[in-house]
mmCIF file of N, CA, C and O in Angstrom:
data_model
loop_
_atom_site.group_PDB
_atom_site.id
_atom_site.type_symbol
_atom_site.label_atom_id
_atom_site.label_comp_id
_atom_site.label_asym_id
_atom_site.label_seq_id
_atom_site.Cartn_x
_atom_site.Cartn_y
_atom_site.Cartn_z
ATOM 1 N N UNK A 13 10.523 -25.843 -20.590
ATOM 2 C CA UNK A 13 9.249 -26.883 -21.118
ATOM 3 C C UNK A 13 8.235 -25.192 -21.439
ATOM 4 O O UNK A 13 7.509 -24.637 -20.018
ATOM 5 N N UNK A 14 7.467 -25.683 -22.528
ATOM 6 C CA UNK A 14 7.276 -24.219 -22.815
ATOM 7 C C UNK A 14 5.685 -24.483 -23.653
ATOM 8 O O UNK A 14 5.118 -24.393 -24.629
ATOM 9 N N UNK A 15 5.133 -25.807 -22.834
ATOM 10 C CA UNK A 15 3.244 -26.301 -23.030
ATOM 11 C C UNK A 15 2.492 -25.474 -23.209
ATOM 12 O O UNK A 15 2.327 -24.007 -22.244
ATOM 13 N N UNK A 16 1.232 -25.180 -24.092
ATOM 14 C CA UNK A 16 0.073 -24.452 -23.999
ATOM 15 C C UNK A 16 -0.668 -24.616 -22.916
ATOM 16 O O UNK A 16 -0.500 -25.556 -22.311
ATOM 17 N N UNK A 17 -1.215 -23.266 -22.515
ATOM 18 C CA UNK A 17 -1.838 -23.621 -21.892
ATOM 19 C C UNK A 17 -3.654 -24.276 -21.580
ATOM 20 O O UNK A 17 -3.571 -23.891 -20.634
ATOM 21 N N UNK A 18 -3.948 -24.022 -22.827
ATOM 22 C CA UNK A 18 -5.399 -24.374 -23.327
ATOM 23 C C UNK A 18 -4.788 -25.687 -24.441
ATOM 24 O O UNK A 18 -4.316 -26.022 -25.375
ATOM 25 N N UNK A 19 -5.871 -26.693 -23.981
ATOM 26 C CA UNK A 19 -5.573 -28.353 -24.491
ATOM 27 C C UNK A 19 -6.747 -27.971 -25.795
ATOM 28 O O UNK A 19 -7.042 -26.917 -25.707
ATOM 29 N N UNK A 20 -6.904 -29.205 -26.459
ATOM 30 C CA UNK A 20 -7.228 -29.613 -27.922
ATOM 31 C C UNK A 20 -8.888 -28.712 -27.158
ATOM 32 O O UNK A 20 -10.067 -29.123 -28.350
ATOM 33 N N UNK A 21 -9.242 -29.138 -26.124
ATOM 34 C CA UNK A 21 -10.599 -29.002 -25.953
ATOM 35 C C UNK A 21 -11.267 -27.484 -25.602
ATOM 36 O O UNK A 21 -12.511 -26.816 -25.502
ATOM 37 N N UNK A 22 -10.434 -27.016 -25.586
ATOM 38 C CA UNK A 22 -10.056 -25.336 -25.158
ATOM 39 C C UNK A 22 -10.457 -24.866 -23.742
ATOM 40 O O UNK A 22 -10.599 -24.396 -22.890
ATOM 41 N N UNK A 23 -9.630 -26.159 -23.138
ATOM 42 C CA UNK A 23 -9.807 -25.807 -21.813
ATOM 43 C C UNK A 23 -7.987 -25.743 -20.894
ATOM 44 O O UNK A 23 -7.536 -25.908 -21.620
ATOM 45 N N UNK A 24 -7.976 -24.869 -19.857
ATOM 46 C CA UNK A 24 -7.301 -24.444 -19.460
ATOM 47 C C UNK A 24 -6.825 -25.790 -18.421
ATOM 48 O O UNK A 24 -7.514 -25.967 -17.635
ATOM 49 N N UNK A 25 -5.441 -26.167 -18.908
ATOM 50 C CA UNK A 25 -4.761 -26.841 -17.964
ATOM 51 C C UNK A 25 -4.186 -26.914 -16.557
ATOM 52 O O UNK A 25 -3.665 -25.568 -16.754
ATOM 53 N N UNK A 26 -4.167 -27.822 -15.641
ATOM 54 C CA UNK A 26 -3.254 -27.074 -14.783
ATOM 55 C C UNK A 26 -2.051 -27.039 -15.348
ATOM 56 O O UNK A 26 -1.110 -27.706 -15.625
ATOM 57 N N UNK A 27 -1.508 -25.867 -13.804
ATOM 58 C CA UNK A 27 -0.288 -25.216 -14.365
ATOM 59 C C UNK A 27 0.994 -26.527 -13.411
ATOM 60 O O UNK A 27 0.684 -26.976 -12.284
ATOM 61 N N UNK A 28 2.105 -26.128 -13.789
ATOM 62 C CA UNK A 28 3.015 -27.204 -12.997
ATOM 63 C C UNK A 28 3.890 -26.300 -12.858
ATOM 64 O O UNK A 28 3.942 -25.437 -12.365
ATOM 65 N N UNK A 29 5.289 -26.844 -11.687
ATOM 66 C CA UNK A 29 5.785 -26.581 -11.304
ATOM 67 C C UNK A 29 6.832 -26.093 -12.116
ATOM 68 O O UNK A 29 7.140 -24.246 -11.601
ATOM 69 N N UNK A 30 6.830 -26.252 -13.522
ATOM 70 C CA UNK A 30 7.885 -25.128 -14.472
ATOM 71 C C UNK A 30 7.582 -24.704 -14.729
ATOM 72 O O UNK A 30 7.687 -23.692 -15.106
ATOM 73 N N UNK A 31 5.627 -24.428 -15.105
ATOM 74 C CA UNK A 31 5.026 -23.039 -15.116
ATOM 75 C C UNK A 31 5.238 -21.586 -14.114
ATOM 76 O O UNK A 31 5.600 -20.782 -14.210
ATOM 77 N N UNK A 32 5.280 -22.422 -13.146
ATOM 78 C CA UNK A 32 4.917 -21.730 -11.873
ATOM 79 C C UNK A 32 6.723 -20.388 -11.973
ATOM 80 O O UNK A 32 6.717 -19.031 -11.769
ATOM 81 N N UNK A 33 7.939 -21.511 -12.280
ATOM 82 C CA UNK A 33 9.007 -20.610 -12.107
ATOM 83 C C UNK A 33 9.092 -19.554 -13.269
ATOM 84 O O UNK A 33 9.762 -19.071 -12.774
ATOM 85 N N UNK A 34 8.044 -19.938 -14.214
ATOM 86 C CA UNK A 34 7.829 -18.461 -14.859
ATOM 87 C C UNK A 34 7.087 -17.136 -15.177
ATOM 88 O O UNK A 34 7.603 -16.577 -15.409
ATOM 89 N N UNK A 35 6.696 -17.615 -14.058
ATOM 90 C CA UNK A 35 5.776 -16.368 -13.721
ATOM 91 C C UNK A 35 7.463 -15.069 -12.535
ATOM 92 O O UNK A 35 7.775 -15.725 -12.480
ATOM 93 N N UNK A 36 6.439 -13.750 -12.979
ATOM 94 C CA UNK A 36 7.308 -12.885 -12.443
ATOM 95 C C UNK A 36 6.312 -11.883 -12.185
ATOM 96 O O UNK A 36 4.602 -11.956 -12.839
ATOM 97 N N UNK A 37 6.365 -10.653 -11.004
ATOM 98 C CA UNK A 37 5.560 -10.002 -10.819
ATOM 99 C C UNK A 37 4.935 -8.948 -11.901
ATOM 100 O O UNK A 37 5.388 -8.517 -12.559
ATOM 101 N N UNK A 38 3.784 -8.896 -11.978
ATOM 102 C CA UNK A 38 2.984 -7.943 -12.485
ATOM 103 C C UNK A 38 4.170 -6.862 -12.660
ATOM 104 O O UNK A 38 3.463 -6.065 -14.244
ATOM 105 N N UNK A 39 4.450 -5.925 -12.107
ATOM 106 C CA UNK A 39 4.928 -5.073 -12.060
ATOM 107 C C UNK A 39 6.551 -5.055 -13.285
ATOM 108 O O UNK A 39 6.476 -4.164 -13.881
ATOM 109 N N UNK A 40 6.658 -5.620 -13.244
ATOM 110 C CA UNK A 40 7.943 -6.310 -14.025
ATOM 111 C C UNK A 40 7.333 -6.836 -15.622
ATOM 112 O O UNK A 40 8.127 -6.399 -16.254
ATOM 113 N N UNK A 41 6.533 -7.336 -15.954
ATOM 114 C CA UNK A 41 5.639 -7.180 -17.267
ATOM 115 C C UNK A 41 4.794 -6.282 -18.022
ATOM 116 O O UNK A 41 4.562 -6.188 -18.965
ATOM 117 N N UNK A 42 4.242 -5.899 -17.155
ATOM 118 C CA UNK A 42 3.014 -4.683 -17.431
ATOM 119 C C UNK A 42 3.876 -2.864 -17.657
ATOM 120 O O UNK A 42 4.683 -2.740 -17.289
ATOM 121 N N UNK A 43 3.170 -2.473 -18.158
ATOM 122 C CA UNK A 43 4.141 -0.876 -18.073
ATOM 123 C C UNK A 43 3.579 -0.734 -16.930
ATOM 124 O O UNK A 43 2.654 -0.625 -16.513
ATOM 125 N N UNK A 44 4.465 0.989 -16.726
ATOM 126 C CA UNK A 44 4.222 1.994 -15.580
ATOM 127 C C UNK A 44 2.587 1.995 -15.748
ATOM 128 O O UNK A 44 2.437 2.795 -14.804
ATOM 129 N N UNK A 45 2.384 2.830 -16.782
ATOM 130 C CA UNK A 45 1.150 3.701 -16.505
ATOM 131 C C UNK A 45 0.277 2.498 -15.549
ATOM 132 O O UNK A 45 -0.746 2.835 -15.523
ATOM 133 N N UNK A 46 0.117 1.296 -15.950
ATOM 134 C CA UNK A 46 -0.866 0.431 -15.210
ATOM 135 C C UNK A 46 -0.416 0.423 -13.473
ATOM 136 O O UNK A 46 -1.438 -0.170 -13.134
ATOM 137 N N UNK A 47 0.599 0.970 -13.048
ATOM 138 C CA UNK A 47 0.667 0.405 -12.068
ATOM 139 C C UNK A 47 0.240 0.999 -11.096
ATOM 140 O O UNK A 47 -0.244 0.544 -9.722
ATOM 141 N N UNK A 48 -0.212 2.168 -11.398
ATOM 142 C CA UNK A 48 -1.093 2.755 -9.920
ATOM 143 C C UNK A 48 -3.000 1.769 -9.950
ATOM 144 O O UNK A 48 -3.536 2.062 -9.074
ATOM 145 N N UNK A 49 -3.059 1.736 -11.461
ATOM 146 C CA UNK A 49 -4.545 0.625 -11.045
ATOM 147 C C UNK A 49 -4.328 -0.243 -10.397
ATOM 148 O O UNK A 49 -5.217 -0.871 -9.783
ATOM 149 N N UNK A 50 -3.229 -1.139 -10.701
ATOM 150 C CA UNK A 50 -2.487 -2.133 -10.047
ATOM 151 C C UNK A 50 -1.633 -2.070 -8.157
ATOM 152 O O UNK A 50 -1.444 -2.811 -7.359
ATOM 153 N N UNK A 51 -2.050 -0.339 -7.703
ATOM 154 C CA UNK A 51 -1.606 -0.609 -6.307
ATOM 155 C C UNK A 51 -0.181 -0.477 -6.342
ATOM 156 O O UNK A 51 0.203 -1.054 -5.274
ATOM 157 N N UNK A 52 0.680 -0.550 -7.072
ATOM 158 C CA UNK A 52 1.990 -0.831 -7.162
ATOM 159 C C UNK A 52 2.616 0.328 -7.223
ATOM 160 O O UNK A 52 2.754 1.701 -7.387
ATOM 161 N N UNK A 53 3.679 0.312 -5.348
ATOM 162 C CA UNK A 53 3.897 1.440 -5.224
ATOM 163 C C UNK A 53 5.499 1.640 -5.155
ATOM 164 O O UNK A 53 6.295 0.369 -5.409
ATOM 165 N N UNK A 54 5.564 2.814 -5.276
ATOM 166 C CA UNK A 54 7.513 2.187 -5.542
ATOM 167 C C UNK A 54 8.346 2.333 -3.844
ATOM 168 O O UNK A 54 7.278 2.040 -2.948
ATOM 169 N N UNK A 55 9.362 2.830 -3.951
ATOM 170 C CA UNK A 55 10.584 2.855 -2.869
ATOM 171 C C UNK A 55 9.290 4.121 -2.010
ATOM 172 O O UNK A 55 9.486 4.449 -1.727
ATOM 173 N N UNK A 56 9.383 3.150 -0.360
ATOM 174 C CA UNK A 56 9.476 4.257 0.548
ATOM 175 C C UNK A 56 9.928 5.839 0.990
ATOM 176 O O UNK A 56 11.367 5.117 0.885
ATOM 177 N N UNK A 57 8.975 6.611 0.713
ATOM 178 C CA UNK A 57 9.943 8.084 0.809
ATOM 179 C C UNK A 57 10.969 8.174 2.426
ATOM 180 O O UNK A 57 10.244 7.584 3.318
ATOM 181 N N UNK A 58 11.792 9.173 2.617
ATOM 182 C CA UNK A 58 12.189 8.771 3.924
ATOM 183 C C UNK A 58 12.384 9.719 4.334
ATOM 184 O O UNK A 58 12.146 11.026 3.262
ATOM 185 N N UNK A 59 12.215 10.841 5.271
ATOM 186 C CA UNK A 59 12.339 9.408 6.835
ATOM 187 C C UNK A 59 10.544 8.635 6.493
ATOM 188 O O UNK A 59 9.512 9.763 6.464
ATOM 189 N N UNK A 60 10.135 7.614 7.021
ATOM 190 C CA UNK A 60 9.041 6.580 7.070
ATOM 191 C C UNK A 60 8.405 7.146 8.117
ATOM 192 O O UNK A 60 9.235 7.702 9.457
ATOM 193 N N UNK A 61 7.163 6.943 8.181
ATOM 194 C CA UNK A 61 6.614 7.113 9.796
ATOM 195 C C UNK A 61 6.317 5.981 10.405
ATOM 196 O O UNK A 61 6.878 4.676 9.505
ATOM 197 N N UNK A 62 5.928 6.306 11.625
ATOM 198 C CA UNK A 62 5.634 4.915 12.797
ATOM 199 C C UNK A 62 4.202 5.458 12.892
ATOM 200 O O UNK A 62 3.192 5.461 13.069
ATOM 201 N N UNK A 63 3.798 3.533 12.301
ATOM 202 C CA UNK A 63 2.921 2.582 12.249
ATOM 203 C C UNK A 63 2.427 2.404 14.222
ATOM 204 O O UNK A 63 3.420 2.095 14.927
ATOM 205 N N UNK A 64 1.700 3.263 14.549
ATOM 206 C CA UNK A 64 1.145 2.674 15.969
ATOM 207 C C UNK A 64 -0.337 2.529 16.338
ATOM 208 O O UNK A 64 -1.038 2.917 15.450
ATOM 209 N N UNK A 65 -0.883 2.339 17.471
ATOM 210 C CA UNK A 65 -2.560 2.576 17.703
ATOM 211 C C UNK A 65 -2.331 3.335 19.225
ATOM 212 O O UNK A 65 -1.833 3.664 19.997
ATOM 213 N N UNK A 66 -3.607 4.078 18.656
ATOM 214 C CA UNK A 66 -3.187 5.223 19.570
ATOM 215 C C UNK A 66 -5.380 5.069 19.509
ATOM 216 O O UNK A 66 -5.685 5.027 18.096
ATOM 217 N N UNK A 67 -5.875 5.705 20.539
ATOM 218 C CA UNK A 67 -7.174 6.023 21.296
ATOM 219 C C UNK A 67 -7.170 7.386 21.038
ATOM 220 O O UNK A 67 -6.491 8.341 21.656
ATOM 221 N N UNK A 68 -8.820 8.189 19.993
ATOM 222 C CA UNK A 68 -8.573 9.606 20.140
ATOM 223 C C UNK A 68 -10.468 9.386 20.473
ATOM 224 O O UNK A 68 -10.821 8.268 19.655
ATOM 225 N N UNK A 69 -10.580 10.534 20.686
ATOM 226 C CA UNK A 69 -11.998 10.963 20.731
ATOM 227 C C UNK A 69 -12.834 10.591 19.401
ATOM 228 O O UNK A 69 -12.884 11.277 18.095
ATOM 229 N N UNK A 70 -14.128 9.984 19.465
ATOM 230 C CA UNK A 70 -14.422 10.405 18.540
ATOM 231 C C UNK A 70 -14.776 11.528 17.386
ATOM 232 O O UNK A 70 -14.854 11.332 15.869
ATOM 233 N N UNK A 71 -14.770 13.062 18.151
ATOM 234 C CA UNK A 71 -15.396 13.728 17.096
ATOM 235 C C UNK A 71 -14.273 14.180 16.397
ATOM 236 O O UNK A 71 -14.142 14.943 15.861
ATOM 237 N N UNK A 72 -12.781 14.013 17.311
ATOM 238 C CA UNK A 72 -11.640 13.891 16.839
ATOM 239 C C UNK A 72 -11.472 13.613 15.659
ATOM 240 O O UNK A 72 -11.193 14.084 13.840
ATOM 241 N N UNK A 73 -11.447 12.608 15.576
ATOM 242 C CA UNK A 73 -11.371 11.543 14.097
ATOM 243 C C UNK A 73 -12.294 11.713 12.842
ATOM 244 O O UNK A 73 -12.121 11.973 11.995
ATOM 245 N N UNK A 74 -13.914 12.073 13.736
ATOM 246 C CA UNK A 74 -14.757 12.024 12.589
ATOM 247 C C UNK A 74 -14.915 13.857 11.688
ATOM 248 O O UNK A 74 -14.327 13.690 10.457
ATOM 249 N N UNK A 75 -13.904 14.278 12.244
ATOM 250 C CA UNK A 75 -13.732 15.842 12.125
ATOM 251 C C UNK A 75 -12.787 16.281 10.948
ATOM 252 O O UNK A 75 -12.635 15.904 9.830
ATOM 253 N N UNK A 76 -12.029 15.054 11.615
ATOM 254 C CA UNK A 76 -10.590 14.783 10.174
ATOM 255 C C UNK A 76 -11.020 13.707 9.187
ATOM 256 O O UNK A 76 -10.604 14.557 8.636
ATOM 257 N N UNK A 77 -11.248 13.202 9.423
ATOM 258 C CA UNK A 77 -12.078 11.891 8.390
ATOM 259 C C UNK A 77 -12.993 12.898 7.029
ATOM 260 O O UNK A 77 -13.199 12.450 6.030
ATOM 261 N N UNK A 78 -13.910 13.603 7.117
ATOM 262 C CA UNK A 78 -14.986 14.719 7.216
ATOM 263 C C UNK A 78 -13.686 15.403 6.048
ATOM 264 O O UNK A 78 -14.743 16.025 5.107
ATOM 265 N N UNK A 79 -12.854 15.912 5.929
ATOM 266 C CA UNK A 79 -11.816 16.283 5.232
ATOM 267 C C UNK A 79 -11.868 15.615 3.976
ATOM 268 O O UNK A 79 -10.927 16.873 3.722
ATOM 269 N N UNK A 80 -11.927 14.576 4.115
ATOM 270 C CA UNK A 80 -11.294 13.517 2.778
ATOM 271 C C UNK A 80 -10.387 13.401 3.098
ATOM 272 O O UNK A 80 -9.868 13.183 3.993
ATOM 273 N N UNK A 81 -10.140 12.700 2.212
ATOM 274 C CA UNK A 81 -8.720 11.895 1.391
ATOM 275 C C UNK A 81 -7.339 12.667 1.705
ATOM 276 O O UNK A 81 -7.106 13.431 1.974
ATOM 277 N N UNK A 82 -6.610 12.029 2.633
ATOM 278 C CA UNK A 82 -5.288 12.576 3.530
ATOM 279 C C UNK A 82 -5.565 13.106 5.051
ATOM 280 O O UNK A 82 -4.422 13.484 5.238
ATOM 281 N N UNK A 83 -6.627 12.637 4.848
ATOM 282 C CA UNK A 83 -6.983 12.819 6.672
ATOM 283 C C UNK A 83 -5.915 12.190 7.819
ATOM 284 O O UNK A 83 -5.793 13.512 8.859
ATOM 285 N N UNK A 84 -4.818 11.415 7.694
ATOM 286 C CA UNK A 84 -4.424 11.193 8.334
ATOM 287 C C UNK A 84 -2.933 11.827 8.358
ATOM 288 O O UNK A 84 -2.326 12.159 9.324
ATOM 289 N N UNK A 85 -2.578 12.051 7.225
ATOM 290 C CA UNK A 85 -1.402 13.342 6.813
ATOM 291 C C UNK A 85 -2.146 14.503 7.484
ATOM 292 O O UNK A 85 -0.964 14.977 7.958
ATOM 293 N N UNK A 86 -2.842 14.793 7.397
ATOM 294 C CA UNK A 86 -3.256 16.310 7.827
ATOM 295 C C UNK A 86 -3.636 16.244 9.242
ATOM 296 O O UNK A 86 -2.838 16.845 10.247
ATOM 297 N N UNK A 87 -3.410 14.951 10.068
ATOM 298 C CA UNK A 87 -3.239 14.646 11.473
ATOM 299 C C UNK A 87 -2.543 14.590 11.706
ATOM 300 O O UNK A 87 -2.397 15.553 13.137
ATOM 301 N N UNK A 88 -1.492 14.331 11.120
ATOM 302 C CA UNK A 88 0.190 14.566 11.626
ATOM 303 C C UNK A 88 0.885 15.643 11.299
ATOM 304 O O UNK A 88 1.510 16.179 12.385
ATOM 305 N N UNK A 89 0.241 16.201 10.419
ATOM 306 C CA UNK A 89 0.881 17.926 10.316
ATOM 307 C C UNK A 89 0.351 18.445 11.403
ATOM 308 O O UNK A 89 0.768 19.653 12.383
ATOM 309 N N UNK A 90 -0.863 18.367 12.053
ATOM 310 C CA UNK A 90 -1.873 19.141 13.168
ATOM 311 C C UNK A 90 -0.818 19.099 14.345
ATOM 312 O O UNK A 90 -0.321 19.619 15.117
ATOM 313 N N UNK A 91 -0.430 17.879 14.749
ATOM 314 C CA UNK A 91 -0.009 17.767 15.592
ATOM 315 C C UNK A 91 1.837 17.879 16.103
ATOM 316 O O UNK A 91 2.195 18.307 16.924
ATOM 317 N N UNK A 92 2.810 17.753 14.315
ATOM 318 C CA UNK A 92 3.793 18.531 14.207
ATOM 319 C C UNK A 92 3.515 20.347 14.602
ATOM 320 O O UNK A 92 4.297 20.840 15.536
ATOM 321 N N UNK A 93 2.279 21.091 14.104
ATOM 322 C CA UNK A 93 2.515 22.524 14.357
ATOM 323 C C UNK A 93 1.982 22.654 15.795
ATOM 324 O O UNK A 93 2.776 23.215 16.467
ATOM 325 N N UNK A 94 1.439 21.658 16.187
ATOM 326 C CA UNK A 94 0.752 21.858 18.277
ATOM 327 C C UNK A 94 2.402 21.423 18.949
ATOM 328 O O UNK A 94 2.944 22.455 20.175
ATOM 329 N N UNK A 95 3.901 20.739 18.044
ATOM 330 C CA UNK A 95 4.801 20.346 19.432
ATOM 331 C C UNK A 95 5.732 21.684 19.147
ATOM 332 O O UNK A 95 6.194 21.782 19.973
ATOM 333 N N UNK A 96 4.814 22.675 18.076
ATOM 334 C CA UNK A 96 6.154 24.249 17.901
ATOM 335 C C UNK A 96 6.064 24.566 18.797
ATOM 336 O O UNK A 96 7.176 25.641 19.498
ATOM 337 N N UNK A 97 4.620 24.790 19.516
ATOM 338 C CA UNK A 97 4.289 25.991 20.783
ATOM 339 C C UNK A 97 3.769 24.711 22.080
ATOM 340 O O UNK A 97 4.011 26.010 23.118
ATOM 341 N N UNK A 98 4.495 23.600 21.273
ATOM 342 C CA UNK A 98 4.397 22.478 23.053
ATOM 343 C C UNK A 98 5.728 21.575 23.225
ATOM 344 O O UNK A 98 5.250 20.512 22.861
ATOM 345 N N UNK A 99 6.426 22.048 23.703
ATOM 346 C CA UNK A 99 7.828 21.138 24.082
ATOM 347 C C UNK A 99 7.401 19.896 24.686
ATOM 348 O O UNK A 99 6.991 20.144 25.772
ATOM 349 N N UNK A 100 7.817 18.782 23.780
ATOM 350 C CA UNK A 100 7.920 17.435 24.773
ATOM 351 C C UNK A 100 8.440 17.592 26.177
ATOM 352 O O UNK A 100 9.558 17.789 26.233
ATOM 353 N N UNK A 101 7.975 17.055 27.329
ATOM 354 C CA UNK A 101 8.967 17.234 28.297
ATOM 355 C C UNK A 101 9.613 16.146 28.575
ATOM 356 O O UNK A 101 8.552 15.040 28.799
ATOM 357 N N UNK A 102 10.668 15.669 28.743
ATOM 358 C CA UNK A 102 11.301 13.850 28.961
ATOM 359 C C UNK A 102 11.004 13.789 30.302
ATOM 360 O O UNK A 102 10.740 14.247 31.064
ATOM 361 N N UNK A 103 10.309 12.318 31.033
ATOM 362 C CA UNK A 103 10.325 12.364 32.205
ATOM 363 C C UNK A 103 10.980 11.383 32.984
ATOM 364 O O UNK A 103 12.128 11.108 32.340
#
């Protein structure tokens, strides 16, 4: 059923279940150029990172944050570099 969304008084009518079935994700109907503005992400690159909770000293966190956008990635890189000279000992 393809009824107009605006009635004769200029008011938007209540959407029906049939209306809702016709909706599609914005990423499917808008141009790809608008995806960045909508924050539509593509498929995650491999390998994915593991989300954890960790406690760090405030000066470490603030130092990395002060370096600007991408600070978490730089922290990950710093830890990878540290691991090169400090092999992890299995308990």
